[in-house]
XYZ file of C-alpha atoms in Angstrom:
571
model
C 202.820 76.057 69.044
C 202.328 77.532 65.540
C 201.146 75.307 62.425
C 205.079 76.754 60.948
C 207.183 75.665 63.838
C 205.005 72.651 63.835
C 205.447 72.288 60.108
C 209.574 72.852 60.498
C 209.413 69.856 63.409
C 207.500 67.257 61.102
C 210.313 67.912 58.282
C 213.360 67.594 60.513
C 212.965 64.009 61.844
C 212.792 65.252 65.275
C 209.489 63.306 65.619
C 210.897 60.579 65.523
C 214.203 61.410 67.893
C 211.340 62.136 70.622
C 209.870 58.759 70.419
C 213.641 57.082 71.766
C 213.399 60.394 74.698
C 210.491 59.101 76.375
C 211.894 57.008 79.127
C 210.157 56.788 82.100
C 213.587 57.835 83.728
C 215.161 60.858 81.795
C 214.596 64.155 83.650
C 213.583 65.263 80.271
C 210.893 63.085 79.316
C 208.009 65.354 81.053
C 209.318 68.270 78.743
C 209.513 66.101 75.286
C 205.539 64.422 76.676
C 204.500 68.548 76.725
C 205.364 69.630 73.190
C 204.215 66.538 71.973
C 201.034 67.554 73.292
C 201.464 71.271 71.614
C 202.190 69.681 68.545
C 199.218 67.160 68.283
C 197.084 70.756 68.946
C 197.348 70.918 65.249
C 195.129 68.994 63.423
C 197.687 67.753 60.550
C 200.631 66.425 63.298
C 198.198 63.662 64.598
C 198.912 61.496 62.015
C 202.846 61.871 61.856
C 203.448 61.559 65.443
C 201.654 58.358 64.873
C 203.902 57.461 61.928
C 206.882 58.244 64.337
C 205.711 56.067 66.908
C 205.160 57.999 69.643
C 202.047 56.113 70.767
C 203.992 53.129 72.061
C 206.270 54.689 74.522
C 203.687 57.136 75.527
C 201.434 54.818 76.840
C 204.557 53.068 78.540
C 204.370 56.086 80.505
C 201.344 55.821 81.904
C 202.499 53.388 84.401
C 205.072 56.035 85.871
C 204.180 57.495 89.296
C 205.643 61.138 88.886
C 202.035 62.843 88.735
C 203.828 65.591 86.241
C 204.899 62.866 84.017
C 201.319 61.402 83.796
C 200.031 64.590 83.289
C 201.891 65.385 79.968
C 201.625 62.132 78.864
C 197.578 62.285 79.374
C 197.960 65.564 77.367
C 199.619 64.024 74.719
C 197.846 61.218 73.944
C 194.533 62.648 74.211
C 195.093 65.533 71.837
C 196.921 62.778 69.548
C 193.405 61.004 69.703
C 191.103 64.189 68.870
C 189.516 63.641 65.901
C 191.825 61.008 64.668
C 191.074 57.489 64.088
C 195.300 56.471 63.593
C 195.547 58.320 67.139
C 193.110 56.314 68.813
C 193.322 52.998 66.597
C 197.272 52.854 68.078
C 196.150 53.881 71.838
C 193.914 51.116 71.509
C 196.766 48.979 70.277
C 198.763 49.748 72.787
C 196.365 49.209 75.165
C 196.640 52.784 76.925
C 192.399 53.302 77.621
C 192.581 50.178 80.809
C 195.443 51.804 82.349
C 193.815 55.122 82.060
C 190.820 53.858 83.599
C 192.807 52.121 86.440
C 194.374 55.470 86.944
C 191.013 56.952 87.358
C 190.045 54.280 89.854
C 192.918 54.454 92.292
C 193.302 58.595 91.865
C 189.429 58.865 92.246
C 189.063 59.799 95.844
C 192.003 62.020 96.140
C 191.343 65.337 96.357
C 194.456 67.538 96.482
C 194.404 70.172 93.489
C 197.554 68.341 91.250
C 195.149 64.717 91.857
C 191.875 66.825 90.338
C 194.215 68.420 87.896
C 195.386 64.961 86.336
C 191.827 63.134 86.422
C 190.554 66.107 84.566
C 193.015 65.527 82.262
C 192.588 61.593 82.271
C 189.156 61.978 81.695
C 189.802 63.987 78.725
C 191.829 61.780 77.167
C 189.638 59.215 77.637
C 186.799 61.467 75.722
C 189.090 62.237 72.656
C 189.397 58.822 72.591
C 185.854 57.245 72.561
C 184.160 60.494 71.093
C 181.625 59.626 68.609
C 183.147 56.153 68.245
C 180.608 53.228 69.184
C 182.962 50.643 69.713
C 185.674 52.593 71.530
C 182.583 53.831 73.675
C 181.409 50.354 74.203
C 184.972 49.054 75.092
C 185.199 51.905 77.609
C 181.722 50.301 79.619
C 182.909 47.539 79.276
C 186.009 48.391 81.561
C 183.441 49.894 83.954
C 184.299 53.599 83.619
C 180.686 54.506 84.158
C 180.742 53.648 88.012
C 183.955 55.035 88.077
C 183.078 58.264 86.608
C 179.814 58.487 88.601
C 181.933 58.102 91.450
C 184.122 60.874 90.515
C 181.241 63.055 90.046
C 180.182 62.640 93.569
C 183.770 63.204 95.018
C 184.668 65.883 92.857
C 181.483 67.685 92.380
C 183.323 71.517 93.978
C 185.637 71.033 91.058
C 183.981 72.691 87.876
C 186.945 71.756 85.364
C 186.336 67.762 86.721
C 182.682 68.168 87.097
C 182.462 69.510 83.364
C 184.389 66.403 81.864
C 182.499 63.474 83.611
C 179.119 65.645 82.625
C 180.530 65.455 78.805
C 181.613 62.109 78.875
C 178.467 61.001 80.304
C 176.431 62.897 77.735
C 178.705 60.613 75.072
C 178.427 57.932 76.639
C 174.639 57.919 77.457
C 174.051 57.675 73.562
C 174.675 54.257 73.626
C 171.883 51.931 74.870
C 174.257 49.568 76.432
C 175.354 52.358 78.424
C 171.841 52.692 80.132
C 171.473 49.183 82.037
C 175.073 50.192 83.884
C 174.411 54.126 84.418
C 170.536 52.276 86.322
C 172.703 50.465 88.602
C 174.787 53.959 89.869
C 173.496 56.478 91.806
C 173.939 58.640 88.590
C 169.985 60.541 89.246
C 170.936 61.418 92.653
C 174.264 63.138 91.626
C 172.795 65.347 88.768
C 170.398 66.166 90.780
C 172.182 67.174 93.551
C 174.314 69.004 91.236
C 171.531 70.710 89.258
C 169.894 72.346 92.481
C 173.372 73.761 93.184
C 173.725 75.314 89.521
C 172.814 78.916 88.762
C 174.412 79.760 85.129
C 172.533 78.574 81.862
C 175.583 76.861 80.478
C 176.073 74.704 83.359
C 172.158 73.957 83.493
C 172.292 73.330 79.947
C 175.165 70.553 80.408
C 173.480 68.791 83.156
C 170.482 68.982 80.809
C 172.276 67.482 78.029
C 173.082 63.981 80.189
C 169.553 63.461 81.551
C 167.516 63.867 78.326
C 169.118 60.465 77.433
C 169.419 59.100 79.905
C 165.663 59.844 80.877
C 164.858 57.676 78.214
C 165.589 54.334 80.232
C 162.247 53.704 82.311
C 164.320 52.180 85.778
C 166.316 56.092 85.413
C 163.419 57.895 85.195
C 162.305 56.602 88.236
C 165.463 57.139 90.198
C 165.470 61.028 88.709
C 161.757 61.346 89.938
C 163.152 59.765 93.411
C 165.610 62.172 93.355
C 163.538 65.566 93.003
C 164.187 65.991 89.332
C 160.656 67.004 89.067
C 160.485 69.509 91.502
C 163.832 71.474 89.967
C 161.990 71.401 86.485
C 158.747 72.811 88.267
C 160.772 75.858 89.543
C 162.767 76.422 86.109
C 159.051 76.652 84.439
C 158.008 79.019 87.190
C 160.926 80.844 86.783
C 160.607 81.358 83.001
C 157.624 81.224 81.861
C 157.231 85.069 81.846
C 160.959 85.462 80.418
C 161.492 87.106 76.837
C 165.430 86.479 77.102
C 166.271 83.674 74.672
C 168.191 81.699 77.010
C 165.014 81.508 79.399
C 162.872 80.221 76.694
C 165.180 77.628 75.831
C 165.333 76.541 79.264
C 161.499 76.361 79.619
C 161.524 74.067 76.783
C 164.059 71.802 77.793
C 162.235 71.694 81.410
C 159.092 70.715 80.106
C 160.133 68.922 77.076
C 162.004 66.738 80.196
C 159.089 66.403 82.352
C 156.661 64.791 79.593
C 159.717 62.560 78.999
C 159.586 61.257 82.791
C 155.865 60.731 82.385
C 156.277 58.042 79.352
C 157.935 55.733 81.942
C 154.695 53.683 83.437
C 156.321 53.351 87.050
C 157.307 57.231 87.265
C 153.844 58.432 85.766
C 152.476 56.514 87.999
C 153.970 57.726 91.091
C 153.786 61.403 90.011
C 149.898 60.602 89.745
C 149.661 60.126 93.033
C 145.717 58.881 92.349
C 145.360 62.120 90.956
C 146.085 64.221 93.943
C 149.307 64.466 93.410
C 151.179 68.112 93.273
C 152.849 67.774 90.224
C 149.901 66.155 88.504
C 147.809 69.727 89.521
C 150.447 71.840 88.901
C 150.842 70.339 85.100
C 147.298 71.241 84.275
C 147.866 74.429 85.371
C 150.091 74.406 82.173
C 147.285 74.041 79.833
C 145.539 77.025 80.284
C 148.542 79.330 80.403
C 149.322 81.330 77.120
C 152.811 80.185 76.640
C 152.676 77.560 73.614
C 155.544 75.512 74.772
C 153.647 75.023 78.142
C 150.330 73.975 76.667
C 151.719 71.663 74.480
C 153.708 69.930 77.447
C 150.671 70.448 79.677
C 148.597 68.436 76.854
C 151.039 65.952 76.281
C 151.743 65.101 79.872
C 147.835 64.221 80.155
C 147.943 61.866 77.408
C 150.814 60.025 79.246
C 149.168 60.345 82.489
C 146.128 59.131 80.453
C 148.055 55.018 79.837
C 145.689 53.048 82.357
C 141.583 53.286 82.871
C 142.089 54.313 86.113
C 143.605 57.779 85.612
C 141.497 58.266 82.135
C 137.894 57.656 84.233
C 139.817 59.815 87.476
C 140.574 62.953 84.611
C 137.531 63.378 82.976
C 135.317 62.891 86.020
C 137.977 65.580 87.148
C 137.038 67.818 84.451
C 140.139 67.534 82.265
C 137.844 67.443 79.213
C 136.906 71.076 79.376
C 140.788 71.983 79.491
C 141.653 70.534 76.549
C 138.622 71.010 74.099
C 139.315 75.181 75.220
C 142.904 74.220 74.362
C 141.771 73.329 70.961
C 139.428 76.018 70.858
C 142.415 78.627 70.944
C 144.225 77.033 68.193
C 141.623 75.922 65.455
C 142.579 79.368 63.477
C 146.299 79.842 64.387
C 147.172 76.358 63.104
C 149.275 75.256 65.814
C 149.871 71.996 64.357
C 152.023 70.858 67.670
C 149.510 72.139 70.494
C 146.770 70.757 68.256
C 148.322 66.793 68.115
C 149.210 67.164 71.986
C 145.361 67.962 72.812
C 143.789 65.834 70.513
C 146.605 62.541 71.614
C 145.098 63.727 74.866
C 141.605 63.181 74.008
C 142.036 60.129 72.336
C 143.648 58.123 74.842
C 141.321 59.315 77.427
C 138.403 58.151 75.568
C 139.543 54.786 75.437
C 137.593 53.716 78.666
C 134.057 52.594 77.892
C 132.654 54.864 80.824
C 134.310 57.679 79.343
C 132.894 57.365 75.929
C 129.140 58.558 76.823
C 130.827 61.360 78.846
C 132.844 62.936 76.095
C 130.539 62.852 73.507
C 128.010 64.618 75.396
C 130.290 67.301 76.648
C 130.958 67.976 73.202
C 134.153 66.272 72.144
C 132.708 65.091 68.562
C 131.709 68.930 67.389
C 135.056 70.362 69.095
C 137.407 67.287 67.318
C 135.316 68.098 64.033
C 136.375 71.412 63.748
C 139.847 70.317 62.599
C 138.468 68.585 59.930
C 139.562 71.315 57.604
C 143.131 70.762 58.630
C 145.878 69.890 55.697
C 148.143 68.190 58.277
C 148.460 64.452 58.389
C 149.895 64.291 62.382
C 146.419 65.952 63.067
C 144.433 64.526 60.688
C 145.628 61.240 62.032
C 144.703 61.753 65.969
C 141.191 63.482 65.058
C 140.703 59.981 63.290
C 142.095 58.154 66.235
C 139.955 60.279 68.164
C 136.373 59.879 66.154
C 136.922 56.035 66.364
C 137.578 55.716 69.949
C 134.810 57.831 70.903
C 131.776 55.801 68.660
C 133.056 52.274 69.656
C 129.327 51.016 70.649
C 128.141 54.215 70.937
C 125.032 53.514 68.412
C 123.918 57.339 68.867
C 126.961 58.984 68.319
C 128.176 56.719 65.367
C 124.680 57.192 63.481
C 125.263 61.187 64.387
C 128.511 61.513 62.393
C 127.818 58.594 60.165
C 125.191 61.286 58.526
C 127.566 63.788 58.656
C 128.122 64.365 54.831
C 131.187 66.618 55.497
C 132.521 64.147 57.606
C 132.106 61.177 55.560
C 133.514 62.967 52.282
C 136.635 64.319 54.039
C 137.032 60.267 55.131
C 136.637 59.372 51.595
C 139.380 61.924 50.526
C 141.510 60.787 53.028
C 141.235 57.027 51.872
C 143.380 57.971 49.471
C 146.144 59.877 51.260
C 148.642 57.703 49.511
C 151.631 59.355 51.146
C 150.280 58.758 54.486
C 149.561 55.317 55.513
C 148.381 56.271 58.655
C 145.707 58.743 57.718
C 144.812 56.539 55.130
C 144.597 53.484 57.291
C 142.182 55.527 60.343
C 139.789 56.639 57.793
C 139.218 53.454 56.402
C 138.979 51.842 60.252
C 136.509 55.336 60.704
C 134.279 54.604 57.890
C 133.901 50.633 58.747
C 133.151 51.908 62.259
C 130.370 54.136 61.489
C 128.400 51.365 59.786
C 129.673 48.865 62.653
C 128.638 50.579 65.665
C 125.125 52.068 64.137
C 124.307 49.569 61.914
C 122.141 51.959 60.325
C 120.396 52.138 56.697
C 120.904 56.331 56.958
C 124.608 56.070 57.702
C 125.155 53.152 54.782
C 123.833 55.163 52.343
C 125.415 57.990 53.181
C 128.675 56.293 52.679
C 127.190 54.755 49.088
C 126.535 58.563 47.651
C 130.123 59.887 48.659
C 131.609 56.754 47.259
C 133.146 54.847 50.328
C 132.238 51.213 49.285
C 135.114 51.116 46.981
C 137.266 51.961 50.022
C 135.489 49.342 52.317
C 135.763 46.200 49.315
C 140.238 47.587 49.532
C 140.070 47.467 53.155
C 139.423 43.857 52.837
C 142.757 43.079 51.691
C 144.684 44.569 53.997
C 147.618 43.026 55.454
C 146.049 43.852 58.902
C 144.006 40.976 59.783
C 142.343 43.060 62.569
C 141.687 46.008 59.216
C 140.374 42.985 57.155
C 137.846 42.200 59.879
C 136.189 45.483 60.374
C 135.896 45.618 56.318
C 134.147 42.283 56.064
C 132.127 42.990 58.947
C 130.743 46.498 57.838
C 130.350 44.939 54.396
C 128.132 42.012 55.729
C 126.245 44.783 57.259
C 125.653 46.800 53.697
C 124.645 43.369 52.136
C 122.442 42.608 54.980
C 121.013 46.321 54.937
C 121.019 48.154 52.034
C 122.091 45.614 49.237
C 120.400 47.134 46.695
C 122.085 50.830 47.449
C 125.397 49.449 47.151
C 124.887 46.735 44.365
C 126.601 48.580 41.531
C 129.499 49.933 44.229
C 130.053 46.348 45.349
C 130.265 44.735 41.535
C 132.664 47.597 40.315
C 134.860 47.002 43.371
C 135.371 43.573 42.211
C 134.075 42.015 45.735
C 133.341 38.379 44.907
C 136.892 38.476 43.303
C 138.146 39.392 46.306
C 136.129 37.466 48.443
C 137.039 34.376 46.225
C 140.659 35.112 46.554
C 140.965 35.033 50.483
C 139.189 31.821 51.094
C 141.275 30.044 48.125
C 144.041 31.721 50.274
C 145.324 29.043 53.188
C 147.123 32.071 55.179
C 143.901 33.960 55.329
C 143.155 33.875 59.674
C 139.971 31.900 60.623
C 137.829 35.095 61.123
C 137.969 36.333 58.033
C 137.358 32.713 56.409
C 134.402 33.241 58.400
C 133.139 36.545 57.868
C 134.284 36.219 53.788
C 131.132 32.987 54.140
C 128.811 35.061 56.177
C 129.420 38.078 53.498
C 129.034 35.909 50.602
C 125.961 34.635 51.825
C 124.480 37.628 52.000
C 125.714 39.149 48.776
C 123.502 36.259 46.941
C 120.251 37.984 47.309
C 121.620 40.604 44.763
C 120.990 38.895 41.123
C 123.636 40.411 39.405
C 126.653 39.159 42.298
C 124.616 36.265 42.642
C 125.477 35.825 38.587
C 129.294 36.668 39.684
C 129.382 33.980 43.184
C 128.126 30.937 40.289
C 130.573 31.955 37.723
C 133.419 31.590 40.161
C 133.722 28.136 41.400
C 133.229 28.827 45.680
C 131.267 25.819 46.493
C 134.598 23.696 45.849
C 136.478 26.144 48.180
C 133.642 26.088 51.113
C 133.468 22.232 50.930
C 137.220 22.060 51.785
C 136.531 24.604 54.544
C 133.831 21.991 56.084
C 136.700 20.154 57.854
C 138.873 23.320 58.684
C 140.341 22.456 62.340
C 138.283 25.797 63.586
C 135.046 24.516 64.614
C 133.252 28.248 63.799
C 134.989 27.967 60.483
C 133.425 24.536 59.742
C 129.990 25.285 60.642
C 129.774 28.225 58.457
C 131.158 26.533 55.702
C 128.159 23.917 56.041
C 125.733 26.565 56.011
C 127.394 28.976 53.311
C 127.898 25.006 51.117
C 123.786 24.309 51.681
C 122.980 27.874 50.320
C 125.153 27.985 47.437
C 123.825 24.754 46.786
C 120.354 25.516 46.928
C 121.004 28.002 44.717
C 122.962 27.162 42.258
């Protein structure tokens, strides 16, 4: 119907003559229920044949048993509710979504074309009505439409028109997390799946694709789709077009493999896809690494840091070679700037050298000289992993941490990066990087190192964090300084205001019991500088340690005797 026929209608009060023709029993009621529906096609007649108060007596309708009836009266009040919150605020007023539903329920396993016909239509109605609309959406699951609809899916599933509108309503639906707990408890995974396989245009591949990428995201469906074969379909669609130029092929590839690193992130479905690293899929996703397509390798690298989650599988991969893979990975993208590819691999590396046996390993295949490489980059994702990575790799690794402690291009890029204001994260890694150099080689090369490029100041911050865990590592590597090189990093310490600080979080009664007790330890060893010494007397810390003598932590109280005797031997 045309928006001037439509306009002539609105003006001529004949909306409202319909609303008294819609009784169930008038032959004509089926006919008035279809132009309703033409009318509400245009945007601007939802709202009048609200005003009219046609909702009411339509949803009366509903529970008529002439199938023709229902149909138009689906019609209507689902194009009434398209894109209009009066349409569905007075459906849901009138109470027209349960009997819908019930309809769905009791029509569901009939499958005579005018049945399909009017639960296609039913479920569209039903989709105008919850579309983008949390609480309608919510309201529906709470009626239980999802094992209804699932149900449906598996009765219907030679009927495209049907089969399209429980895909779309389940790819509205799925957006809700409520939603997830009921779709776990259908046999949703087996369905798509079975419907996938049969599938041979994009479009339809595309809309199937559309419902599981949510829905993946729930750990108990991610093992049902893996159950189901979902894996293996996504295997053949990458085999299929990797080679392809066409767009749509391309697209599909990255949806595939985009999906397949989302299965691995569930622990139970990585798991069993592992297979104690013999499994098919495992081998045939670090095939993906080495291949030249970029959407591959960056799947292929980012399945192996979720496969990488548990010691087991980190010690299995690199005695398995993995190593090599990735650090060639990186290799072909430390020019091209694939910031993507280059995150995946070094993620990869990270979490795989998280396993003390794999530490030693690593570093002397190489890892530290191919991770430094990126050192140049301007991008905080990777500048934030290749930290990750660095630290991972040197804890207790005395060698290796005195190696790149030295590294004066190292340690001045960490310095910069201290500052990275805008990135918390960077700035947070190179701090934990720095204190771990000193930490794990404890060595007089590496602290001074740090002094000329003007870390201390970095360290002395570090101790205020509002990470206890950051505050540790500061003290700790700054007890080492004192212990080592005091004299080096006398003037670096006093300009960075340390006893101040130090001062400030044992006065402090949140400060955690380890850093009360490394703050002691630290001052301690700050007093054989004269000029700190000066600062520790001037500020009044043997009244703060003598309180800390009967602190309820025994560790706590002893050091506070000993730190109490020195101060006052030397005051």
């Amino acid at each position: 119907m045309d928006m001037e026929t439509s306009e002539k209608l609105q003006g001529s009060g004949v909306l409202q003559l319909f609303a008294s023709l819609l009784t169930p029993h008038s032959p004509c009621t089926a006919k008035v229920a279809n132009i309703i529906a033409e009318v509400a096609k245009n945007e601007f007649m939802r709202l009048p044949c609200v005003e009219a108060g046609l909702i009411p007596p339509l949803v009366q309708l509903l529970n008529c048993k002439d199938q023709e009836l229902l149909l138009q009266t689906g019609r209507a009040l689902g194009n009434i509710c398209y894109d209009s919150h009066e349409g569905r605020s007075a459906v849901e007023h009138a109470g027209g979504a349960q009997i819908v539903v019930d309809h769905l329920r009791s029509l569901g396993s009939s499958t005579d074309p005018a049945s399909e016909k009017l639960l296609t239509v039913f479920c569209g109605m039903l989709m105008n009505y919850s579309n983008e609309n949390d609480a309608l959406q919510a309201q529906l699951i709470n009626m239980g439409v999802i094992p209804t609809l699932v149900k449906l899916l598996g009765i219907h599933c030679q009927n495209s028109a049907l089969t399209e509108m429980c895909l779309v309503a389940f790819g509205n639906l799925a957006e809700l997390e409520s939603s997830k707990e009921q779709f776990a408890y259908t046999n949703i995974a087996e369905e798509l799946v079975k419907l996938f396989k049969k599938q041979i245009e994009h479009d339809k591949k595309e809309m199937i694709f559309e419902v599981l990428a949510p829905l993946a995201e729930n750990d108990a469906i991610k093992l049902q789709l893996v159950e189901a074969g979902l894996v293996e379909c996504l295997l053949e669609i990458v085999q299929q077009t990797v080679d392809s130029e066409r767009e749509e092929d391309i697209a599909e590839l990255k949806t595939a493999s985009d999906l397949m690193v989302l299965l691995l992130l569930g622990d139970e479905s990585m798991q069993k896809l592992f297979e104690g690293g013999k499994g098919s899929v495992f081998q045939r996703v670090l095939s993906w690494v080495p291949s030249n397509n970029h959407q591959l390798q960056l799947a292929g690298a980012l399945a192996i840091a979720n496969f990488a989650r548990n010691d087991g599988n980190c010690i299995h991969m690199v005695e398995n070679g993995i190593v090599q893979k990735l650090m060639d990975l990186l290799d072909r993208h430390v020019e091209d700037g694939n910031v993507t590819v280059q995150h995946a691999a070094l993620s990869a590396l990270r979490n795989l050298a998280i396993p003390v046996v794999n530490k030693a390993k690593m570093l002397s295949a190489g890892v530290a000289e191919a991770v430094l490489k990126f050192l140049k980059s301007e991008m905080p994702p990777v500048q934030f992993k290749l930290l990750g990575t660095l630290r991972m790799l040197i804890d207790a690794q005395v060698e290796a941490a005195e190696q790149l402690g030295k590294n004066v291009k190292l340690v001045q890029r960490l310095v910069e990066w201290c500052e990275a204001k805008d990135h918390a994260g960077v700035m947070g890694e190179s701090n934990r990087l720095l204190s771990a150099l000193i930490r794990h080689s404890k060595s007089k090369d590496v602290i001074k190192t740090i002094v000329q490029n003007g870390g201390i100041k970095h360290l002395v911050t570090m101790a205020t964090s509002e990470h206890v865990i950051m505050q540790n590592e500061a003290l700790v590597a700054l007890a080492l300084i004192a212990a080592l090189e005091l004299v080096t990093a006398e003037k670096d310490l006093e300009n960075a205001k340390l006893v101040q600080i130090l001062h400030r979080l044992l006065a402090d009664e949140r400060s955690a019991p380890e850093i009360k007790y490394n703050s002691m330890v630290l001052i301690c060893a700050l007093l054989g500088s004269e000029t700190l010494h000066k600062e520790v007397q001037s500020l009044a810390f043997l009244e703060i340690v003598s309180k800390l003598r009967s602190h309820e932590n025994k560790t706590v109280a002893q050091q506070a005797s000993l730190t109490e005797q020195r101060l006052a031997v030397d005051s």
